[in-house]
XYZ file of C-alpha atoms in Angstrom:
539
model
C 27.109 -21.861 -18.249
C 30.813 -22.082 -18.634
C 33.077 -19.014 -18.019
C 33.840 -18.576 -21.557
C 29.787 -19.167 -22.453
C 29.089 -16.548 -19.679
C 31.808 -14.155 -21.083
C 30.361 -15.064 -24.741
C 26.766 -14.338 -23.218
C 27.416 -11.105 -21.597
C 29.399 -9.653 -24.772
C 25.817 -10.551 -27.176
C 23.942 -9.038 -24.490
C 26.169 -5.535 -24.210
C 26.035 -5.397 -27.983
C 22.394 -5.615 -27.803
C 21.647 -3.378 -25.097
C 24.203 -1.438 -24.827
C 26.437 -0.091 -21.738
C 26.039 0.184 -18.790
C 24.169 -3.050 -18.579
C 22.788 -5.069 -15.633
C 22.595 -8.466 -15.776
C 20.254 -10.476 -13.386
C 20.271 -14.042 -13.771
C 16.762 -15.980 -12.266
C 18.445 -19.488 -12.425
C 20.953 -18.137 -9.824
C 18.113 -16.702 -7.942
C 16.403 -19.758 -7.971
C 19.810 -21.817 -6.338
C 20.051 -19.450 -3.871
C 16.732 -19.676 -2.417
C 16.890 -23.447 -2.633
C 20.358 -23.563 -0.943
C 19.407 -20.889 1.920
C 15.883 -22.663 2.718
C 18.113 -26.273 2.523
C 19.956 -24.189 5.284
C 17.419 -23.381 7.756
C 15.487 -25.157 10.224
C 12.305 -26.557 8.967
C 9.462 -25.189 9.069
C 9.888 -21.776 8.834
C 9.152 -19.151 6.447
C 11.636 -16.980 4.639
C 11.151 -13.173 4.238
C 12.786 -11.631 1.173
C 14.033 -8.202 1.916
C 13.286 -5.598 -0.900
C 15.555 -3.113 -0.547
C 18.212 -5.347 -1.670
C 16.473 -5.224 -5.324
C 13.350 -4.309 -5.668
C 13.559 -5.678 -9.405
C 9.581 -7.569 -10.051
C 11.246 -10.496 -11.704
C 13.284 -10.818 -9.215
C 10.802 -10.725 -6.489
C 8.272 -12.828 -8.860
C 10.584 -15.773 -8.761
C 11.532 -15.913 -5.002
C 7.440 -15.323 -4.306
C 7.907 -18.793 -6.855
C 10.355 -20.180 -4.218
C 8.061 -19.649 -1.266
C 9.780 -16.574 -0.450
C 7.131 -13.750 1.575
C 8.018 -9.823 0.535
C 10.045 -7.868 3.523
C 9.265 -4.268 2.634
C 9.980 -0.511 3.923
C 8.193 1.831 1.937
C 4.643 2.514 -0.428
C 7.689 2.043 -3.579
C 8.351 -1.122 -2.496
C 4.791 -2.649 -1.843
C 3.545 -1.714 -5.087
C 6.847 -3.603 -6.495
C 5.328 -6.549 -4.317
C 2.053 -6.262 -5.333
C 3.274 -6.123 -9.376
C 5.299 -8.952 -9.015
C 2.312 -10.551 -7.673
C 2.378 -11.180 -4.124
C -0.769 -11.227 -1.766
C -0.017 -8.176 1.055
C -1.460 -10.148 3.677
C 1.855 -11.722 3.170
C 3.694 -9.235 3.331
C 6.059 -8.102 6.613
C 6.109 -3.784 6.764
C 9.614 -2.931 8.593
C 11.551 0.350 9.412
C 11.967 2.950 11.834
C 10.180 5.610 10.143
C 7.075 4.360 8.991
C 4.692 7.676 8.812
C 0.758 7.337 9.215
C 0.595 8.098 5.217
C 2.699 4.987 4.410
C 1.024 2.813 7.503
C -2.570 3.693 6.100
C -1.780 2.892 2.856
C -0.016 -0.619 3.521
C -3.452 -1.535 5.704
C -5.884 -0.224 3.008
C -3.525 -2.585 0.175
C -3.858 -5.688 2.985
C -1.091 -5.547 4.931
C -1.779 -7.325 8.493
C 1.931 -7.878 10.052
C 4.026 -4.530 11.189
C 7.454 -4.144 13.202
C 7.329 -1.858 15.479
C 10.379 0.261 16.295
C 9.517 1.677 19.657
C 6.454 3.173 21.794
C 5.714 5.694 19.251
C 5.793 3.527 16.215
C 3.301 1.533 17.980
C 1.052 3.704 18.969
C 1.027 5.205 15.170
C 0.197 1.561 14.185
C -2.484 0.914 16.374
C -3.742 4.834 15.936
C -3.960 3.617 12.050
C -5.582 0.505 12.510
C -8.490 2.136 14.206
C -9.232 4.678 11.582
C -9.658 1.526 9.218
C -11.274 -0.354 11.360
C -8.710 -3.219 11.706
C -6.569 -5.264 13.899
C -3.160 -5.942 12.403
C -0.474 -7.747 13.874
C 2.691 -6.408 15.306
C 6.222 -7.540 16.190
C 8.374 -5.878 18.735
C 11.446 -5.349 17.133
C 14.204 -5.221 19.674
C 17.750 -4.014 20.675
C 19.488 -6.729 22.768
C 21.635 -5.658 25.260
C 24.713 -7.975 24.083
C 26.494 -9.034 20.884
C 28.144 -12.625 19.786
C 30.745 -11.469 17.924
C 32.092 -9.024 15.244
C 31.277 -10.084 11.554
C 29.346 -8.034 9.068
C 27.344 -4.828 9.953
C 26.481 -4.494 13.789
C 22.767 -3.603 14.114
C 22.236 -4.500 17.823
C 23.516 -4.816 21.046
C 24.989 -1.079 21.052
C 22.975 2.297 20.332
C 20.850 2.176 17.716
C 18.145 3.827 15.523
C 16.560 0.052 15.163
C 14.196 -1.459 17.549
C 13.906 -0.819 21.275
C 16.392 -1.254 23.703
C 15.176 -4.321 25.899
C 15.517 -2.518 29.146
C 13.160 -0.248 27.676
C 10.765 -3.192 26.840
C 10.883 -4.234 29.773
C 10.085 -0.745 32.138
C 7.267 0.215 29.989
C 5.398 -3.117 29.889
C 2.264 -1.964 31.355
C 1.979 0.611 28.176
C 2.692 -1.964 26.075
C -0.790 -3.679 27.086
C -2.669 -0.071 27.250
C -5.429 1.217 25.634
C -2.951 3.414 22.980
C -1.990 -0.120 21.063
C -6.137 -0.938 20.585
C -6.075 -1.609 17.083
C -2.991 -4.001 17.507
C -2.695 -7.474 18.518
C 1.405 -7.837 19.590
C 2.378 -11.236 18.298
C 5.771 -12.251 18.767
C 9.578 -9.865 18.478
C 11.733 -9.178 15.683
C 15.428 -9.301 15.949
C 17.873 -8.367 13.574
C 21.263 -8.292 15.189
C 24.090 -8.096 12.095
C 24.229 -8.440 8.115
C 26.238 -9.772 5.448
C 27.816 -12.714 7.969
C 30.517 -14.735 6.324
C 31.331 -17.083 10.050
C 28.807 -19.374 10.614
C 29.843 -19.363 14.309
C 29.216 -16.172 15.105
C 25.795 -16.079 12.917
C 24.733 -19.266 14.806
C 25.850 -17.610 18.137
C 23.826 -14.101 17.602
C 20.949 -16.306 15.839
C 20.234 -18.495 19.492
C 21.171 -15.253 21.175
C 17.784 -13.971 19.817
C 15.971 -17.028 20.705
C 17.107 -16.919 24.274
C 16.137 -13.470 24.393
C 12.449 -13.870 23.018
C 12.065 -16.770 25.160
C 13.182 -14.875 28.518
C 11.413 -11.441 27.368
C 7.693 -13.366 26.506
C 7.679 -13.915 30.431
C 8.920 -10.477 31.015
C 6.839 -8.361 29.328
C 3.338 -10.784 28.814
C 3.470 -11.026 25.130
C 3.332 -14.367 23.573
C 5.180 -15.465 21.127
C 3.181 -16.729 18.240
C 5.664 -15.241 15.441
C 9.571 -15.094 15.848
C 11.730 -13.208 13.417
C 15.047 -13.849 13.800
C 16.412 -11.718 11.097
C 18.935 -12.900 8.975
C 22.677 -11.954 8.044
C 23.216 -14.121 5.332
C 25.945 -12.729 3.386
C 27.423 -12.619 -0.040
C 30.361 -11.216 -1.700
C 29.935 -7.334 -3.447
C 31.526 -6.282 -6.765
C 34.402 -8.814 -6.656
C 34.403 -12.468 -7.726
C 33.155 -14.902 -4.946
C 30.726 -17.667 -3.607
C 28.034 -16.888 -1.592
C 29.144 -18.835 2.168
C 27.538 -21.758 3.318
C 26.230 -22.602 6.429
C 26.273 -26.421 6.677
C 25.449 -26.384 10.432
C 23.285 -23.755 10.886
C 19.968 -26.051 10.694
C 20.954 -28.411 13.491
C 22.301 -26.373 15.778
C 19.102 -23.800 15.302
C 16.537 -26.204 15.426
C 18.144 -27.398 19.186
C 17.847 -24.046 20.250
C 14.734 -23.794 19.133
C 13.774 -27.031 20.613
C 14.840 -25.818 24.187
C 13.330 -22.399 23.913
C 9.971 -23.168 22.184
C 9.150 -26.637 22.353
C 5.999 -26.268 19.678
C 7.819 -23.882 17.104
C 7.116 -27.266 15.113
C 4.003 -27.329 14.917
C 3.480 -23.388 14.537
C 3.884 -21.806 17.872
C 5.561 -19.892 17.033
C 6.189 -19.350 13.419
C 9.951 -18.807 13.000
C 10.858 -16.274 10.265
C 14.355 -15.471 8.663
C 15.537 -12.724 6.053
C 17.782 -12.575 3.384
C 18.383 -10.151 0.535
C 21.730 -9.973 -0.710
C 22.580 -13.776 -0.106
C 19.052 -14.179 -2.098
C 19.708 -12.302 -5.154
C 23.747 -10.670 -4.929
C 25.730 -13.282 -7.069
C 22.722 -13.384 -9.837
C 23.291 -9.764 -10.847
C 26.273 -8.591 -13.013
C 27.369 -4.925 -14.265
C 28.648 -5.124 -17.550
C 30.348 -1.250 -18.343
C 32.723 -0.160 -21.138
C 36.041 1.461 -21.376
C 35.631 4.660 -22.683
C 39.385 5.777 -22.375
C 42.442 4.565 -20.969
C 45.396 6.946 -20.014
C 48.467 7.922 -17.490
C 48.845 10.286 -15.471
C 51.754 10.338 -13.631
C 52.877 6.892 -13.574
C 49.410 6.036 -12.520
C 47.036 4.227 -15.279
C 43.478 4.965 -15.435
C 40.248 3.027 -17.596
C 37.449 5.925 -17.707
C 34.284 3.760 -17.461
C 30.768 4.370 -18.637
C 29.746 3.503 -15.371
C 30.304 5.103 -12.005
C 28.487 5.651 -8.417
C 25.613 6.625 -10.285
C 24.853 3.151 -11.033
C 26.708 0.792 -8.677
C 28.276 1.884 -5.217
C 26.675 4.944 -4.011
C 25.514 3.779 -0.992
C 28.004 3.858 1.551
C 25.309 3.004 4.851
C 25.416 -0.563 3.694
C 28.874 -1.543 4.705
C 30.165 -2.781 1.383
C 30.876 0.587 -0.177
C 32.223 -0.294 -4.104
C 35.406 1.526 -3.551
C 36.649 -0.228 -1.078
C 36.849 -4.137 -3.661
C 35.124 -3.839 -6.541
C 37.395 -6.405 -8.857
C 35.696 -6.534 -12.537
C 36.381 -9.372 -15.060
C 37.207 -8.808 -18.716
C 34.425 -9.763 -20.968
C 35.828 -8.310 -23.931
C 39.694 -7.159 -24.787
C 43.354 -8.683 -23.804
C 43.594 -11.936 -21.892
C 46.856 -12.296 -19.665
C 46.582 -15.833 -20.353
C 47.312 -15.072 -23.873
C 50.570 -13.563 -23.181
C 48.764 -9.655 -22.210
C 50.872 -8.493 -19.039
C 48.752 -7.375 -16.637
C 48.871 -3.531 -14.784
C 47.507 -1.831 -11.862
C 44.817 0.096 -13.096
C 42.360 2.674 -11.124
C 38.993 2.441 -12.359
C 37.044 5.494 -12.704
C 33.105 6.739 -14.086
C 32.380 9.784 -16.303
C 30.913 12.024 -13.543
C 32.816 14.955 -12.849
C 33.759 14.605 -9.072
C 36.971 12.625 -7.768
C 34.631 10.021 -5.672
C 33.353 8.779 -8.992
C 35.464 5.997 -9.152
C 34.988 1.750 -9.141
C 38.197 1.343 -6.263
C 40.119 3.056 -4.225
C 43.109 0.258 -4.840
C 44.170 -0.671 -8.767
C 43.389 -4.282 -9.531
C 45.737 -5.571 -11.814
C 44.374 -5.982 -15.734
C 45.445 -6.271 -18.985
C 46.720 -3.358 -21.091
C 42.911 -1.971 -21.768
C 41.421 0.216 -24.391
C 38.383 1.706 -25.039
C 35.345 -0.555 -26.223
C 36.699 -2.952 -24.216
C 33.925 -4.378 -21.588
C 34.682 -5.355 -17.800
C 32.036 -7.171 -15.789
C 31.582 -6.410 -12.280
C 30.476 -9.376 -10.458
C 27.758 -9.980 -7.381
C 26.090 -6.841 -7.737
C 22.697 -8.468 -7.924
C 21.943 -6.848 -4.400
C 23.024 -2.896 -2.889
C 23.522 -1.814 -6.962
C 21.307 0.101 -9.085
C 18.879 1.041 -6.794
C 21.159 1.585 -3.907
C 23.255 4.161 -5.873
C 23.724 8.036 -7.270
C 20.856 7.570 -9.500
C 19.827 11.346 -9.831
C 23.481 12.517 -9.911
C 24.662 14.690 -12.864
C 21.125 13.529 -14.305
C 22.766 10.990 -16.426
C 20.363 7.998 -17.289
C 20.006 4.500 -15.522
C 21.940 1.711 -16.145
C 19.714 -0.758 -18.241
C 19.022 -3.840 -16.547
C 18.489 -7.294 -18.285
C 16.622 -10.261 -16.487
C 17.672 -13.761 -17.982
C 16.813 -17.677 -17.672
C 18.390 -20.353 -18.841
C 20.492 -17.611 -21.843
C 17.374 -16.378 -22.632
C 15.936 -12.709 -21.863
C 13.109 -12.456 -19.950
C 12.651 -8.680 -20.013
C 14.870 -5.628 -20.186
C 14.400 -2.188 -18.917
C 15.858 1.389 -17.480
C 14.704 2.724 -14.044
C 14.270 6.559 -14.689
C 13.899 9.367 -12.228
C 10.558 11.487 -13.164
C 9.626 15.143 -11.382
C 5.758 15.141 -10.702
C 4.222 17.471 -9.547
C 2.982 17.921 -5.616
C -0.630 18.511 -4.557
C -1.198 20.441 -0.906
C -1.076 17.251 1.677
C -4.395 17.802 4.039
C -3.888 17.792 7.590
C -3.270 15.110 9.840
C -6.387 16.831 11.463
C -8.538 15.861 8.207
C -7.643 12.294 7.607
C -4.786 10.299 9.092
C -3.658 8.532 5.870
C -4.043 11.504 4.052
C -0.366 12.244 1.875
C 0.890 11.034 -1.327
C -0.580 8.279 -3.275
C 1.592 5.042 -3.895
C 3.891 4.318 -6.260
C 1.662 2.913 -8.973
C 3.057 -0.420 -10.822
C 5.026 0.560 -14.305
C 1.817 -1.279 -15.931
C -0.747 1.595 -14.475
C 1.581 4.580 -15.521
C 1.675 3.380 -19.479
C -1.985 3.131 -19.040
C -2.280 6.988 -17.812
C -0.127 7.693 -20.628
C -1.740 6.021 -23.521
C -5.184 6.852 -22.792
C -7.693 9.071 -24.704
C -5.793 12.562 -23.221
C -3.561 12.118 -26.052
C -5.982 12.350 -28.524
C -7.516 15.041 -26.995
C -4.852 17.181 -26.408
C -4.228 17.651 -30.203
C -7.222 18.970 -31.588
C -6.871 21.991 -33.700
C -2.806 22.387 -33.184
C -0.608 22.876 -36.053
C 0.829 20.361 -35.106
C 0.771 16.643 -36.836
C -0.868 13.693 -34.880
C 2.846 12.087 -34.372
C 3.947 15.125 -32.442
C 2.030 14.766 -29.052
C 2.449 11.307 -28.410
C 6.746 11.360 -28.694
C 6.328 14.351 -26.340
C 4.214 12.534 -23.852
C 6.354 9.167 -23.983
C 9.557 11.726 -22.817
C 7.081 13.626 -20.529
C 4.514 12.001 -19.102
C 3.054 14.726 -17.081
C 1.886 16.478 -20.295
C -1.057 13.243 -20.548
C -2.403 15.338 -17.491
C -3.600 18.157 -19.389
C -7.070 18.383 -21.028
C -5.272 20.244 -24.020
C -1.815 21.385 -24.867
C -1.567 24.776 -26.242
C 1.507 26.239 -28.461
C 2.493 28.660 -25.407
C 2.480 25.341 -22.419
C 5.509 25.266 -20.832
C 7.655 22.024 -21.646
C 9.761 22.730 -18.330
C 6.610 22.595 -15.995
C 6.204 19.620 -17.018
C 9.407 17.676 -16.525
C 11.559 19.245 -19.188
C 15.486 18.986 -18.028
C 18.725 18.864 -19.895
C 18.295 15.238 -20.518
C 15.092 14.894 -21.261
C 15.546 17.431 -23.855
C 18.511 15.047 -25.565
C 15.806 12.504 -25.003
C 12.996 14.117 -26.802
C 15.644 15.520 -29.735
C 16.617 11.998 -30.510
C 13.041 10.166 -30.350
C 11.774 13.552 -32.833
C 14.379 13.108 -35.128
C 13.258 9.235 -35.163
C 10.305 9.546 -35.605
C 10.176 12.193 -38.550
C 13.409 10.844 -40.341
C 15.539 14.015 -40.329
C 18.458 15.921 -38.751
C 18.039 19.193 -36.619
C 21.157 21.131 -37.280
C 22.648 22.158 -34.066
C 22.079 26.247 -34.398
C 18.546 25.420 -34.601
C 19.116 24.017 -30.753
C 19.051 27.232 -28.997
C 17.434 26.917 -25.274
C 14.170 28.655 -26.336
C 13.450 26.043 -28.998
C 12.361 23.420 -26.383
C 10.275 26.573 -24.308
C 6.847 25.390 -25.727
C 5.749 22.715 -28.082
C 4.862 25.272 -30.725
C 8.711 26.881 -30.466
C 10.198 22.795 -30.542
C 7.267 22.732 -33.735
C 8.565 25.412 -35.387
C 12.250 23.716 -35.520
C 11.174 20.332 -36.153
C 8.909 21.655 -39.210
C 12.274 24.096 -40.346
C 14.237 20.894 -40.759
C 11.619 18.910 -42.412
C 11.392 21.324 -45.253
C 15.158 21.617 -45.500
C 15.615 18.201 -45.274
């Protein structure tokens, strides 16, 4: 699309929706992975990293583009698994992995691990044997050096990832003992900086890695049959920008490569490379409203319906939204129709000073509220990575597109459940919490016969249950609801109860009058009943 069509686009889709409003576009998606695989040397298999957006659609089309799910959590291989990827595919990273989450990646499929160090090895391998498995594992590790200084440093200093390679290289005997049985070490993982706009120095820490596998498979007797080398691709955050190009990244990787592992041709090894936000950052776009617009002491300020809560709130990735974010105007004043521009500090609705969209004032035209900004690149590092629980305000909504046309559209929401007793480790090493179950198996829980059965002989009506279980899905648990049950044991907070007032009022086609809306009318379903019923015979 043209600017203007894109502007036109976004403005349909924010009446449609509604504000805040992602925006993720697949056809971008799709160029992205074309461009980066066009990039690298060939073969080799790219890794998409989920925790840049764990979105299924998102994932479902780069699983199209021959893209393999990187993941770090149970939340994030049942995303994989919805969006339909085969976890024998999939690569488990991160240093934290617990015996719960290790159990249930094997159990799901899961057959290729990084390791972090001894002790994340050992848990591996400790796993493995309970099910009866050998999985593969990866030594991720902490070079000693560093290239150069672009993006996010993650090696080559102290370090919570991977293992320092001096320490690889004194403890080699354990990493052939009998405490890894139940692993088969295949190759290293490196990983030494993110979000790299210099090809030089990406190239440079990229062949640094090779070197170092090369030297350390002679070192420490553990052949290389898979190499990740990571990634760093980067891509501009919440300011407009093209994602960088690396024109001669290919060549100059695939001579390394041809020194240091003459048959990584043919397979041996398998050469792997990540990428999130370069994969999926410029197809995402925040579209937010002005709500107000004032000055306050020669300063100007747009009050925005979005804040940290839904872009920005997550400061460990480097690219903290305060520090660029530069919106467009989608809606309002154009300077190029004679509107001066102004300085103006963008801020959110949550009520604390760091709620706000840049620490500078980009210059824009004379706003005022219902006027709609859109913050570009935030396709990576935004909804999920931010404030979502803060102030309990709800989710942004998030709209997937192709080719203009919308593909699906949704909210993520934050639910309480309720925790069971965990068994000891003593009992059963992968006992813990289940996985997060795809959205598709919690409307089944929801919608099944419970409902019905919960509503026998209530005074209630046979509308009444269901709108409460749709805003609490907990209640579907119980065998039967009684008049007394609490609502707030099951989930009930200050916004669910707006939640539940609106969906009521919906359904039954009246008004509650606000000194009906004391606190103890949402106690119990009989007490929220009671009101309902009051305005239905008023009304």
């Amino acid at each position: 699309m043209t600017p203007d069509a894109t502007a036109e686009h976004h403005a349909s889709l924010a009446v449609t929706y509604g504000t805040p409003l992602y925006v993720y576009d697949l056809d971008r998606v799709r160029r992205a992975a074309d461009d980066l695989t066009g990039t690298l040397p060939s073969p080799s298999t790219l890794l998409y990293s989920l925790k840049a957006n764990p979105h299924p659609d998102l994932v479902r089309e780069l699983l199209a583009r021959g893209a393999r799910p990187e993941i770090s959590s149970s939340g994030e291989l049942a995303a994989a698994i919805e969006a339909g990827g085969s976890p024998s595919e999939f690569f488990y990273t991160g240093p934290g992995k617990t015996a719960e989450e290790i159990a249930l990646a094997i159990d799901a499929g899961v057959r290729t691990f990084s390791v972090e160090s001894p002790r994340d090895l050992h848990r591996v391998a400790a796993v493995a044997r309970t099910r009866a498995v050998v999985v593969d594992a990866l030594l991720r590790v902490n070079g000693s050096e560093a290239a150069g200084g672009a993006g996010m440093r993650m090696t080559g200093e102290a370090s919570q990832f991977g293992t320092d390679v001096e320490v690889l290289r004194a403890r080699r005997e354990e990493l052939h003992g009998p405490e890894v049985e139940g692993v088969r070490l295949a190759g290293f993982h490196f990983y030494p900086l993110t979000n790299a706009s210099d090809e030089d120095v990406l190239v440079a820490e990229l062949l640094g890695s090779v070197a170092l596998a090369a030297a350390l498979e002679d070192e420490i007797g553990v052949e290389v049959r898979v190499l990740d080398l990571g990634g760093g691709f980067g891509c501009p955050f919440a300011r407009p920008g093209e994602r960088p190009a690396y024109p001669g990244l290919r060549a100059k990787l695939e001579a390394g490569l041809d020194e240091r592992f003459p048959g990584w041709r043919d397979g041996a090894p398998q050469v792997y490379f990540e990428s999130g936000r370069h994969l999926v950052g410029d197809a995402g776009t925040l579209l937010t409203a002005v709500s107000d617009v004032k000055t306050s002491r020669d300063t100007r300020f747009a009050v925005l319906d979005s804040g940290i809560h839904h872009l920005g709130g997550l400061s460990g990735i480097g690219r903290l939204l305060p520090l660029s974010a530069v919106p467009t105007l989608v809606t309002g004043p154009d300077v190029d129709d004679g509107a001066t521009a102004q300085p103006t500090k963008l801020v959110g609705p949550l009520c604390t000073p760091a709620d706000t969209l840049g620490r500078g004032a980009p210059d824009l035209p004379p706003l005022e509220s219902g006027d709609i900004l859109a913050v570009p690149n935030v396709g990576a590092y935004g909804a999920t990575a931010s404030l979502l629980g803060f102030l309990s305000r709800p989710g942004a909504a998030e709209v997937v597109v192709r080719g203009g046309t919308v593909v699906s559209a949704s909210r993520l929401t934050l639910v309480r459940a309720s925790v069971e007793p965990r068994q000891t480790a003593s009992d059963d090493i992968g006992a813990g919490p289940e996985a997060v179950v795809p959205e598709a198996a919690l409307v089944d829980t929801v919608s099944g016969p419970a409902i019905g059965d919960v509503t026998v002989g209530r005074p209630w009506d046979d509308r009444f249950v269901p709108v409460l279980v749709e805003v609490l899905p907990r209640l579907a648990e119980q065998s039967a609801l009684e008049p007394g049950s609490s609502l707030r044991s099951v989930g009930l907070d200050s916004l669910a109860m707006v939640d539940l007032l609106v969906r009521l009022e919906e359904e039954y086609g009246v008004s509650i009058p606000d000194d009906a809306l004391d606190r103890d009318a949402f106690d119990t379903p009989g007490s929220l009943w009671q009101v309902l019923e009051g305005a239905r015979r008023s009304g």
